[in-house]
Amino acid sequence: MDMQEKLGILSGAARYDASCASSGCGREAPLRGTGNTSQGGICHSWSDDGRCISLLKILLSNDCRYDCAYCVNRSSNPVPRASFTAREIVDLTMEFYRRNYIEGLFLSSAVMKGPDQTMEEMVRVAEILRNEELFGGYIHLKVIPGSSPELVRRAGLAADRVSVNIELPSSESLHRLAPQKRKESILEPMKLIGGEIGTSLVERRSSRKAPRFAPAGQSTQMIIGASPETDLQILRLSQGLYKRMNLKRVYYSAFVPVNEDNRLPVLASPPLLREHRLYQADWLLRFYGFTAEEILSEQMPDLDESFDPKTAWALRHPEFFPVEVNRADYGTLLRVPGIGVTSAKRIVAARRFSLLTHEGMKKIGVVMKRAKYFITCSGRPFEKPDREPLQLRQRLLLGDGSDPVPAPRQLVLFS
Ligand code: SF4
């Protein structure tokens, strides 16, 4: 098999990993035009400072000995198999980097002979790139569940980001759909990585020469909709991971049915709107001071698909509003629909010099379409307040006529 064929198979097989997004479509350059789009291979991710970076996204191998129900690469699927050597991936990365196609590498793999043998090869790729090729670009390595602590440590020392996929939101679902994976084999490396990141940060405060361990942090990925857990269970799990494992990010990946298997649900389409709402709720956990139990409850365990989770929370808590923008503290401002982290900071800074008006709020970047129902400026509401939650719900859903809000709908991956 030549490199082009291998690249086709192993970049295609990597596209279900949600930690960064593949181009997702193939297109030939028009006659006398420039540039083709390839189905997989180059994907985009966001660095800490918000830059969009291009990564070569591939698997070391798709020749898996495990048989996870939801995975295209499972051992029982009759798909073409291929594996790269460590040297081949190093050469590809360096070639693409020199031609300015990519700024880094995202490397994952199926489980070949075993977790350690696979992880050893992946770590070798990163170590050759760093130590022999002196590659300074971004490297994201997936950690194979069950790999030895020593290999996990080496991965963290060579890569910028490492991630262990949690796969499913509960150990029962993991046992049912990925019977060869154990909860401990996922959580133990995660815990180790979290501890090493913390230690490295402390050591580097006293000496800049102390080694950096996964400086871009660790992340994980969870499949949504392949198993029966509620959004509350999912958010509680994410909340625990952020608190206990030093996690930078949880990626939610809407279940895409690729196999016929009676352990899997039959879905008309991947639950992309649910995935989107989970990302919004996750944002509330990380940056807005909400807890999973505030966003959802045992009585209402799933996110409202009609509203973003902050608006849904505000509709359930009329006693919290209206918020007076000239007095409210930063944490309170963050709870107002339409006010984000940036606009809350701007409000706090701007009101030191003068009282804020509704007009001023627009200029600051507040989304008044939503915020106008929940705030006052110097005691004045934007318009006559709708105290009836039902009425307010209707107005938010349909708009007030001047600015109609499109009804939420299930998103589609490709038209
Ligand atoms: S371990 Fe499971 S999810 Fe990973 S490649 Fe193999 S079958 Fe797929």
CSV table of C-alpha atoms and ligand atoms in Angstrom, one decimal:
chain,number,residue,atom,x,y,z
A,1,MET,CA,0.0,0.0,0.0
A,2,ASP,CA,1.5,3.4,-0.9
A,3,MET,CA,1.5,6.4,1.4
A,4,GLN,CA,-1.4,8.1,-0.4
A,5,GLU,CA,-3.6,5.1,0.1
A,6,LYS,CA,-2.6,4.8,3.8
A,7,LEU,CA,-3.2,8.5,4.3
A,8,GLY,CA,-6.7,8.2,2.7
A,9,ILE,CA,-7.6,5.4,5.0
A,10,LEU,CA,-6.1,6.7,8.2
A,11,SER,CA,-7.1,10.3,7.9
A,12,GLY,CA,-10.6,9.2,7.0
A,13,ALA,CA,-10.8,6.9,10.0
A,14,ALA,CA,-9.7,9.8,12.3
A,15,ARG,CA,-12.6,12.1,11.2
A,16,TYR,CA,-15.0,10.9,14.0
A,17,ASP,CA,-12.7,12.3,16.6
A,18,ALA,CA,-14.4,15.5,17.7
A,19,SER,CA,-11.4,17.1,19.4
A,20,CYS,CA,-10.8,19.0,16.3
A,21,ALA,CA,-12.8,19.2,13.1
A,22,SER,CA,-11.9,17.8,9.7
A,23,SER,CA,-12.6,19.7,6.5
A,24,GLY,CA,-15.3,17.0,6.0
A,25,CYS,CA,-15.8,17.3,2.2
A,26,GLY,CA,-13.8,16.6,-1.0
A,27,ARG,CA,-13.7,19.0,-3.9
A,28,GLU,CA,-11.6,19.1,-7.1
A,29,ALA,CA,-10.1,22.4,-8.2
A,30,PRO,CA,-12.1,24.0,-11.0
A,31,LEU,CA,-10.5,24.0,-14.5
A,32,ARG,CA,-7.4,26.3,-14.3
A,33,GLY,CA,-8.3,26.9,-10.7
A,34,THR,CA,-6.2,26.3,-7.6
A,35,GLY,CA,-6.6,24.1,-4.6
A,36,ASN,CA,-8.4,20.8,-3.9
A,37,THR,CA,-10.2,19.9,-0.7
A,38,SER,CA,-9.5,16.5,0.7
A,39,GLN,CA,-12.1,14.6,2.7
A,40,GLY,CA,-9.8,14.2,5.7
A,41,GLY,CA,-6.3,14.8,6.8
A,42,ILE,CA,-6.1,18.5,7.6
A,43,CYS,CA,-8.3,19.7,10.5
A,44,HIS,CA,-8.7,22.8,12.5
A,45,SER,CA,-8.3,23.3,16.2
A,46,TRP,CA,-8.1,26.4,18.5
A,47,SER,CA,-5.1,27.3,20.5
A,48,ASP,CA,-5.3,28.8,24.0
A,49,ASP,CA,-5.0,32.3,22.6
A,50,GLY,CA,-7.9,31.7,20.3
A,51,ARG,CA,-6.0,31.2,17.1
A,52,CYS,CA,-7.3,28.7,14.6
A,53,ILE,CA,-4.5,26.2,13.7
A,54,SER,CA,-4.4,23.6,11.0
A,55,LEU,CA,-3.4,20.1,12.1
A,56,LEU,CA,-2.6,16.9,10.3
A,57,LYS,CA,-5.2,14.6,11.9
A,58,ILE,CA,-4.5,10.9,11.4
A,59,LEU,CA,-4.5,7.5,13.1
A,60,LEU,CA,-1.3,5.5,13.5
A,61,SER,CA,-3.4,2.5,12.7
A,62,ASN,CA,-7.1,1.5,12.2
A,63,ASP,CA,-6.3,-2.1,12.7
A,64,CYS,CA,-8.1,-2.6,16.0
A,65,ARG,CA,-8.3,-5.7,18.2
A,66,TYR,CA,-11.2,-4.2,20.2
A,67,ASP,CA,-14.8,-4.3,19.1
A,68,CYS,CA,-16.6,-1.1,20.3
A,69,ALA,CA,-20.2,-1.1,19.1
A,70,TYR,CA,-20.2,2.5,17.8
A,71,CYS,CA,-16.8,2.5,16.0
A,72,VAL,CA,-16.1,2.2,12.3
A,73,ASN,CA,-12.7,0.7,13.0
A,74,ARG,CA,-14.0,-2.1,15.3
A,75,SER,CA,-12.4,-5.5,14.6
A,76,SER,CA,-15.6,-7.1,13.3
A,77,ASN,CA,-16.0,-4.5,10.5
A,78,PRO,CA,-14.8,-5.4,7.0
A,79,VAL,CA,-13.0,-2.1,6.3
A,80,PRO,CA,-9.7,-1.7,4.6
A,81,ARG,CA,-6.9,-1.7,7.3
A,82,ALA,CA,-3.7,0.2,7.3
A,83,SER,CA,-0.9,1.2,9.7
A,84,PHE,CA,1.8,3.8,9.5
A,85,THR,CA,5.3,3.3,11.0
A,86,ALA,CA,6.5,6.0,13.4
A,87,ARG,CA,9.0,7.2,10.8
A,88,GLU,CA,6.3,7.5,8.1
A,89,ILE,CA,4.2,9.8,10.3
A,90,VAL,CA,7.3,11.9,11.2
A,91,ASP,CA,8.2,12.3,7.6
A,92,LEU,CA,4.6,13.2,6.6
A,93,THR,CA,4.4,15.8,9.4
A,94,MET,CA,7.7,17.4,8.5
A,95,GLU,CA,6.9,17.5,4.8
A,96,PHE,CA,3.5,19.1,5.4
A,97,TYR,CA,4.9,21.5,7.9
A,98,ARG,CA,7.7,22.6,5.6
A,99,ARG,CA,5.1,23.2,2.8
A,100,ASN,CA,3.1,25.3,5.3
A,101,TYR,CA,0.1,23.0,5.0
A,102,ILE,CA,-0.1,22.4,8.8
A,103,GLU,CA,1.0,23.8,12.1
A,104,GLY,CA,0.9,20.6,14.0
A,105,LEU,CA,-0.1,17.0,14.4
A,106,PHE,CA,-3.2,15.3,16.0
A,107,LEU,CA,-2.4,11.6,16.4
A,108,SER,CA,-4.7,8.9,17.6
A,109,SER,CA,-4.8,5.2,17.0
A,110,ALA,CA,-6.8,2.0,17.1
A,111,VAL,CA,-5.5,-0.6,19.6
A,112,MET,CA,-3.1,-2.7,17.6
A,113,LYS,CA,-1.4,-5.6,19.5
A,114,GLY,CA,-2.2,-4.0,22.9
A,115,PRO,CA,-2.4,-0.6,24.6
A,116,ASP,CA,1.3,-0.4,25.5
A,117,GLN,CA,2.6,-1.5,22.1
A,118,THR,CA,0.4,1.1,20.4
A,119,MET,CA,1.2,3.9,22.8
A,120,GLU,CA,4.9,3.2,22.5
A,121,GLU,CA,4.7,3.8,18.8
A,122,MET,CA,2.7,7.0,19.2
A,123,VAL,CA,5.1,8.4,21.8
A,124,ARG,CA,8.0,7.5,19.5
A,125,VAL,CA,6.4,9.7,16.8
A,126,ALA,CA,6.3,12.7,19.2
A,127,GLU,CA,9.8,12.0,20.6
A,128,ILE,CA,11.4,11.7,17.1
A,129,LEU,CA,9.7,14.9,16.1
A,130,ARG,CA,10.8,16.8,19.1
A,131,ASN,CA,14.3,15.4,19.7
A,132,GLU,CA,15.6,14.5,16.2
A,133,GLU,CA,13.7,16.8,13.9
A,134,LEU,CA,13.6,19.6,16.5
A,135,PHE,CA,9.9,20.2,15.6
A,136,GLY,CA,8.4,23.1,17.5
A,137,GLY,CA,4.9,22.8,16.2
A,138,TYR,CA,1.8,21.7,18.1
A,139,ILE,CA,1.3,18.0,18.9
A,140,HIS,CA,-1.9,16.5,20.3
A,141,LEU,CA,-1.6,12.8,21.3
A,142,LYS,CA,-4.4,10.6,22.3
A,143,VAL,CA,-3.6,8.3,25.2
A,144,ILE,CA,-4.7,4.7,24.7
A,145,PRO,CA,-6.7,3.5,27.7
A,146,GLY,CA,-4.7,0.9,29.7
A,147,SER,CA,-1.3,2.3,28.7
A,148,SER,CA,1.4,2.1,31.4
A,149,PRO,CA,2.0,5.3,33.5
A,150,GLU,CA,5.6,5.6,32.1
A,151,LEU,CA,4.3,5.9,28.5
A,152,VAL,CA,1.6,8.4,29.6
A,153,ARG,CA,4.4,10.5,31.2
A,154,ARG,CA,6.5,10.4,28.1
A,155,ALA,CA,3.5,11.4,26.0
A,156,GLY,CA,2.8,14.4,28.3
A,157,LEU,CA,6.5,15.5,28.1
A,158,ALA,CA,6.6,15.4,24.3
A,159,ALA,CA,3.1,16.6,23.4
A,160,ASP,CA,1.4,20.0,23.9
A,161,ARG,CA,-2.0,18.4,24.6
A,162,VAL,CA,-2.9,14.8,25.6
A,163,SER,CA,-6.3,13.3,25.9
A,164,VAL,CA,-7.9,10.1,27.0
A,165,ASN,CA,-11.4,9.6,25.6
A,166,ILE,CA,-14.0,8.9,28.3
A,167,GLU,CA,-16.1,7.5,25.4
A,168,LEU,CA,-19.5,7.1,27.2
A,169,PRO,CA,-21.2,8.9,30.1
A,170,SER,CA,-21.4,5.9,32.5
A,171,SER,CA,-19.5,2.7,33.3
A,172,GLU,CA,-22.6,0.6,32.5
A,173,SER,CA,-22.7,2.0,29.0
A,174,LEU,CA,-19.0,1.6,28.6
A,175,HIS,CA,-19.3,-2.0,29.6
A,176,ARG,CA,-22.2,-2.6,27.2
A,177,LEU,CA,-20.8,-0.8,24.1
A,178,ALA,CA,-17.1,-1.0,24.6
A,179,PRO,CA,-16.6,-4.2,26.6
A,180,GLN,CA,-12.8,-4.4,26.3
A,181,LYS,CA,-12.4,-0.9,27.9
A,182,ARG,CA,-12.6,-0.4,31.6
A,183,LYS,CA,-13.5,2.7,33.5
A,184,GLU,CA,-10.3,2.5,35.5
A,185,SER,CA,-8.1,2.2,32.4
A,186,ILE,CA,-9.5,5.6,31.3
A,187,LEU,CA,-9.7,7.5,34.6
A,188,GLU,CA,-6.3,6.4,35.9
A,189,PRO,CA,-4.2,8.0,33.1
A,190,MET,CA,-6.5,11.0,33.2
A,191,LYS,CA,-5.8,11.4,36.9
A,192,LEU,CA,-2.0,10.9,36.4
A,193,ILE,CA,-2.0,13.5,33.6
A,194,GLY,CA,-4.0,16.0,35.8
A,195,GLY,CA,-1.4,15.5,38.6
A,196,GLU,CA,1.6,15.9,36.3
A,197,ILE,CA,0.2,19.1,34.8
A,198,GLY,CA,-0.3,20.5,38.3
A,199,THR,CA,3.2,19.5,39.4
A,200,SER,CA,4.8,20.9,36.3
A,201,LEU,CA,3.0,24.2,36.7
A,202,VAL,CA,4.3,24.5,40.3
A,203,GLU,CA,7.9,23.5,39.4
A,204,ARG,CA,8.0,26.0,36.6
A,205,ARG,CA,7.1,28.8,38.9
A,206,SER,CA,10.3,28.2,40.8
A,207,SER,CA,12.5,27.3,37.7
A,208,ARG,CA,11.8,28.1,34.1
A,209,LYS,CA,14.0,25.1,33.2
A,210,ALA,CA,11.6,22.6,34.8
A,211,PRO,CA,10.1,20.4,32.1
A,212,ARG,CA,6.7,21.3,30.7
A,213,PHE,CA,4.0,18.6,30.9
A,214,ALA,CA,1.2,18.9,28.3
A,215,PRO,CA,1.3,22.7,28.4
A,216,ALA,CA,-2.0,23.0,26.4
A,217,GLY,CA,-3.7,20.8,29.0
A,218,GLN,CA,-5.7,17.6,28.7
A,219,SER,CA,-9.1,17.1,27.1
A,220,THR,CA,-11.5,14.2,26.6
A,221,GLN,CA,-14.4,13.2,24.3
A,222,MET,CA,-17.8,11.8,25.1
A,223,ILE,CA,-20.3,10.2,22.7
A,224,ILE,CA,-23.8,11.7,23.1
A,225,GLY,CA,-26.9,9.8,22.2
A,226,ALA,CA,-25.5,6.3,21.8
A,227,SER,CA,-26.5,5.4,25.4
A,228,PRO,CA,-29.5,6.4,27.6
A,229,GLU,CA,-27.8,8.9,30.1
A,230,THR,CA,-29.6,12.2,30.6
A,231,ASP,CA,-28.0,15.6,30.1
A,232,LEU,CA,-27.8,16.0,33.9
A,233,GLN,CA,-25.7,12.9,34.2
A,234,ILE,CA,-23.5,14.1,31.4
A,235,LEU,CA,-23.0,17.6,32.9
A,236,ARG,CA,-22.4,16.1,36.4
A,237,LEU,CA,-19.7,13.9,34.9
A,238,SER,CA,-18.1,16.9,33.1
A,239,GLN,CA,-18.2,19.0,36.2
A,240,GLY,CA,-16.4,16.3,38.1
A,241,LEU,CA,-13.8,15.9,35.4
A,242,TYR,CA,-13.1,19.7,35.4
A,243,LYS,CA,-12.8,19.7,39.2
A,244,ARG,CA,-10.8,16.6,39.8
A,245,MET,CA,-8.8,15.9,36.7
A,246,ASN,CA,-7.5,19.3,35.8
A,247,LEU,CA,-9.2,19.0,32.4
A,248,LYS,CA,-9.1,21.8,29.9
A,249,ARG,CA,-12.1,20.7,27.8
A,250,VAL,CA,-14.7,18.0,27.4
A,251,TYR,CA,-15.7,17.5,23.7
A,252,TYR,CA,-19.2,16.2,23.1
A,253,SER,CA,-19.6,14.1,20.0
A,254,ALA,CA,-23.1,13.5,18.6
A,255,PHE,CA,-23.5,9.8,18.0
A,256,VAL,CA,-23.2,9.1,14.2
A,257,PRO,CA,-24.5,5.6,13.4
A,258,VAL,CA,-21.9,3.8,11.3
A,259,ASN,CA,-22.6,0.2,12.3
A,260,GLU,CA,-25.7,-1.9,12.5
A,261,ASP,CA,-25.7,-3.2,16.0
A,262,ASN,CA,-28.7,-4.0,18.2
A,263,ARG,CA,-27.0,-2.4,21.2
A,264,LEU,CA,-27.2,1.0,19.5
A,265,PRO,CA,-30.3,3.2,19.2
A,266,VAL,CA,-31.8,3.9,15.8
A,267,LEU,CA,-31.7,7.6,15.2
A,268,ALA,CA,-33.1,9.6,12.3
A,269,SER,CA,-30.0,11.9,12.4
A,270,PRO,CA,-27.1,12.6,14.8
A,271,PRO,CA,-28.3,14.6,17.8
A,272,LEU,CA,-26.4,17.7,16.8
A,273,LEU,CA,-28.7,20.2,18.5
A,274,ARG,CA,-28.4,18.3,21.7
A,275,GLU,CA,-24.6,18.4,21.3
A,276,HIS,CA,-24.8,22.1,20.7
A,277,ARG,CA,-26.8,22.7,23.9
A,278,LEU,CA,-24.3,20.6,25.8
A,279,TYR,CA,-21.5,22.7,24.6
A,280,GLN,CA,-23.4,25.8,25.7
A,281,ALA,CA,-24.1,24.3,29.2
A,282,ASP,CA,-20.4,23.2,29.4
A,283,TRP,CA,-19.5,26.9,28.8
A,284,LEU,CA,-21.7,27.9,31.7
A,285,LEU,CA,-19.9,25.4,33.9
A,286,ARG,CA,-16.4,26.6,33.0
A,287,PHE,CA,-16.8,30.4,32.6
A,288,TYR,CA,-20.1,31.5,34.1
A,289,GLY,CA,-20.0,30.0,37.6
A,290,PHE,CA,-23.0,27.7,37.1
A,291,THR,CA,-23.2,24.2,38.5
A,292,ALA,CA,-24.7,21.2,36.8
A,293,GLU,CA,-27.5,21.1,39.4
A,294,GLU,CA,-28.4,24.7,38.7
A,295,ILE,CA,-28.7,24.1,35.0
A,296,LEU,CA,-30.7,20.9,35.3
A,297,SER,CA,-32.4,18.9,38.0
A,298,GLU,CA,-33.8,15.4,38.6
A,299,GLN,CA,-37.3,16.7,37.7
A,300,MET,CA,-35.9,18.3,34.5
A,301,PRO,CA,-32.9,16.2,33.5
A,302,ASP,CA,-32.5,17.2,29.9
A,303,LEU,CA,-31.7,20.5,28.3
A,304,ASP,CA,-34.5,22.5,26.6
A,305,GLU,CA,-33.7,22.4,22.9
A,306,SER,CA,-35.7,25.6,22.3
A,307,PHE,CA,-33.5,27.8,24.4
A,308,ASP,CA,-29.9,28.1,25.2
A,309,PRO,CA,-29.3,26.8,28.8
A,310,LYS,CA,-28.7,30.3,30.3
A,311,THR,CA,-32.0,31.6,28.9
A,312,ALA,CA,-33.8,28.4,30.1
A,313,TRP,CA,-32.3,29.0,33.6
A,314,ALA,CA,-33.4,32.6,33.6
A,315,LEU,CA,-37.0,31.7,32.6
A,316,ARG,CA,-37.1,29.3,35.5
A,317,HIS,CA,-35.8,32.0,37.9
A,318,PRO,CA,-37.9,35.1,37.5
A,319,GLU,CA,-37.1,36.0,41.2
A,320,PHE,CA,-33.5,36.7,40.1
A,321,PHE,CA,-34.6,39.5,37.6
A,322,PRO,CA,-34.5,42.2,36.6
A,323,VAL,CA,-30.8,42.8,37.2
A,324,GLU,CA,-29.8,46.5,37.6
A,325,VAL,CA,-26.7,46.8,35.4
A,326,ASN,CA,-25.4,49.9,37.1
A,327,ARG,CA,-25.1,48.0,40.5
A,328,ALA,CA,-25.0,44.3,39.9
A,329,ASP,CA,-21.7,42.5,40.6
A,330,TYR,CA,-19.8,40.7,37.8
A,331,GLY,CA,-21.1,37.2,38.8
A,332,THR,CA,-24.8,38.4,38.7
A,333,LEU,CA,-24.3,40.1,35.3
A,334,LEU,CA,-22.9,36.8,33.9
A,335,ARG,CA,-26.3,35.2,34.7
A,336,VAL,CA,-28.2,37.6,32.4
A,337,PRO,CA,-29.1,36.1,29.0
A,338,GLY,CA,-27.4,38.1,26.3
A,339,ILE,CA,-24.5,39.2,28.5
A,340,GLY,CA,-21.3,37.3,28.0
A,341,VAL,CA,-17.9,37.3,29.7
A,342,THR,CA,-16.6,40.1,27.6
A,343,SER,CA,-19.7,42.3,27.9
A,344,ALA,CA,-19.9,41.8,31.6
A,345,LYS,CA,-16.3,42.9,32.0
A,346,ARG,CA,-17.0,45.9,29.8
A,347,ILE,CA,-20.1,46.9,31.9
A,348,VAL,CA,-18.1,46.7,35.1
A,349,ALA,CA,-15.3,48.9,33.6
A,350,ALA,CA,-17.6,51.4,31.8
A,351,ARG,CA,-19.9,52.2,34.8
A,352,ARG,CA,-16.9,53.5,36.8
A,353,PHE,CA,-17.1,56.6,34.6
A,354,SER,CA,-20.8,57.1,33.9
A,355,LEU,CA,-24.2,55.4,34.4
A,356,LEU,CA,-25.0,52.9,31.7
A,357,THR,CA,-28.1,53.4,29.4
A,358,HIS,CA,-29.9,50.9,27.2
A,359,GLU,CA,-28.2,52.5,24.2
A,360,GLY,CA,-24.8,52.2,25.9
A,361,MET,CA,-25.5,48.5,26.5
A,362,LYS,CA,-25.9,47.9,22.8
A,363,LYS,CA,-22.6,49.6,22.1
A,364,ILE,CA,-20.8,47.5,24.7
A,365,GLY,CA,-21.9,44.4,22.8
A,366,VAL,CA,-24.8,43.1,24.9
A,367,VAL,CA,-27.3,41.1,22.9
A,368,MET,CA,-30.3,43.2,23.7
A,369,LYS,CA,-32.6,40.9,21.8
A,370,ARG,CA,-32.4,38.6,24.9
A,371,ALA,CA,-31.0,40.9,27.6
A,372,LYS,CA,-33.8,43.5,27.3
A,373,TYR,CA,-36.3,41.3,29.2
A,374,PHE,CA,-34.0,40.8,32.2
A,375,ILE,CA,-32.3,44.1,33.0
A,376,THR,CA,-32.9,47.7,34.1
A,377,CYS,CA,-30.6,50.7,33.6
A,378,SER,CA,-30.9,53.1,36.6
A,379,GLY,CA,-34.2,51.5,37.5
A,380,ARG,CA,-35.7,51.8,34.0
A,381,PRO,CA,-36.7,48.6,32.2
A,382,PHE,CA,-36.0,48.5,28.4
A,383,GLU,CA,-39.8,48.0,27.9
A,384,LYS,CA,-42.7,47.1,30.0
A,385,PRO,CA,-41.6,43.9,31.7
A,386,ASP,CA,-43.2,40.6,31.0
A,387,ARG,CA,-43.7,39.1,34.4
A,388,GLU,CA,-45.5,36.0,33.1
A,389,PRO,CA,-42.9,33.4,32.4
A,390,LEU,CA,-45.1,31.8,29.8
A,391,GLN,CA,-45.5,35.1,27.9
A,392,LEU,CA,-41.8,35.8,28.2
A,393,ARG,CA,-41.0,32.4,26.9
A,394,GLN,CA,-43.3,33.0,23.8
A,395,ARG,CA,-41.7,36.4,23.1
A,396,LEU,CA,-38.2,35.0,23.4
A,397,LEU,CA,-39.1,32.1,21.1
A,398,LEU,CA,-41.0,34.1,18.5
A,399,GLY,CA,-39.4,37.6,18.9
A,400,ASP,CA,-41.4,40.7,19.3
A,401,GLY,CA,-42.1,41.2,15.7
A,402,SER,CA,-39.4,43.7,15.1
A,403,ASP,CA,-36.7,41.1,15.2
A,404,PRO,CA,-38.1,37.6,14.6
A,405,VAL,CA,-36.1,34.8,16.1
A,406,PRO,CA,-35.9,31.7,13.8
A,407,ALA,CA,-37.3,28.6,15.5
A,408,PRO,CA,-34.6,26.1,16.7
A,409,ARG,CA,-34.1,23.2,14.5
A,410,GLN,CA,-32.0,20.1,14.3
A,411,LEU,CA,-28.7,20.9,12.6
A,412,VAL,CA,-27.4,18.7,9.8
A,413,LEU,CA,-23.8,17.7,9.2
A,414,PHE,CA,-23.8,18.0,5.5
A,415,SER,CA,-26.5,19.3,3.2
B,1,SF4,S1,-10.6,0.9,20.7
B,1,SF4,FE1,-12.8,0.9,20.2
B,1,SF4,S2,-13.2,3.1,19.6
B,1,SF4,FE2,-10.9,2.7,19.6
B,1,SF4,S3,-10.5,2.2,17.4
B,1,SF4,FE3,-10.8,0.3,18.5
B,1,SF4,S4,-12.9,-0.2,18.2
B,1,SF4,FE4,-12.7,1.9,17.7
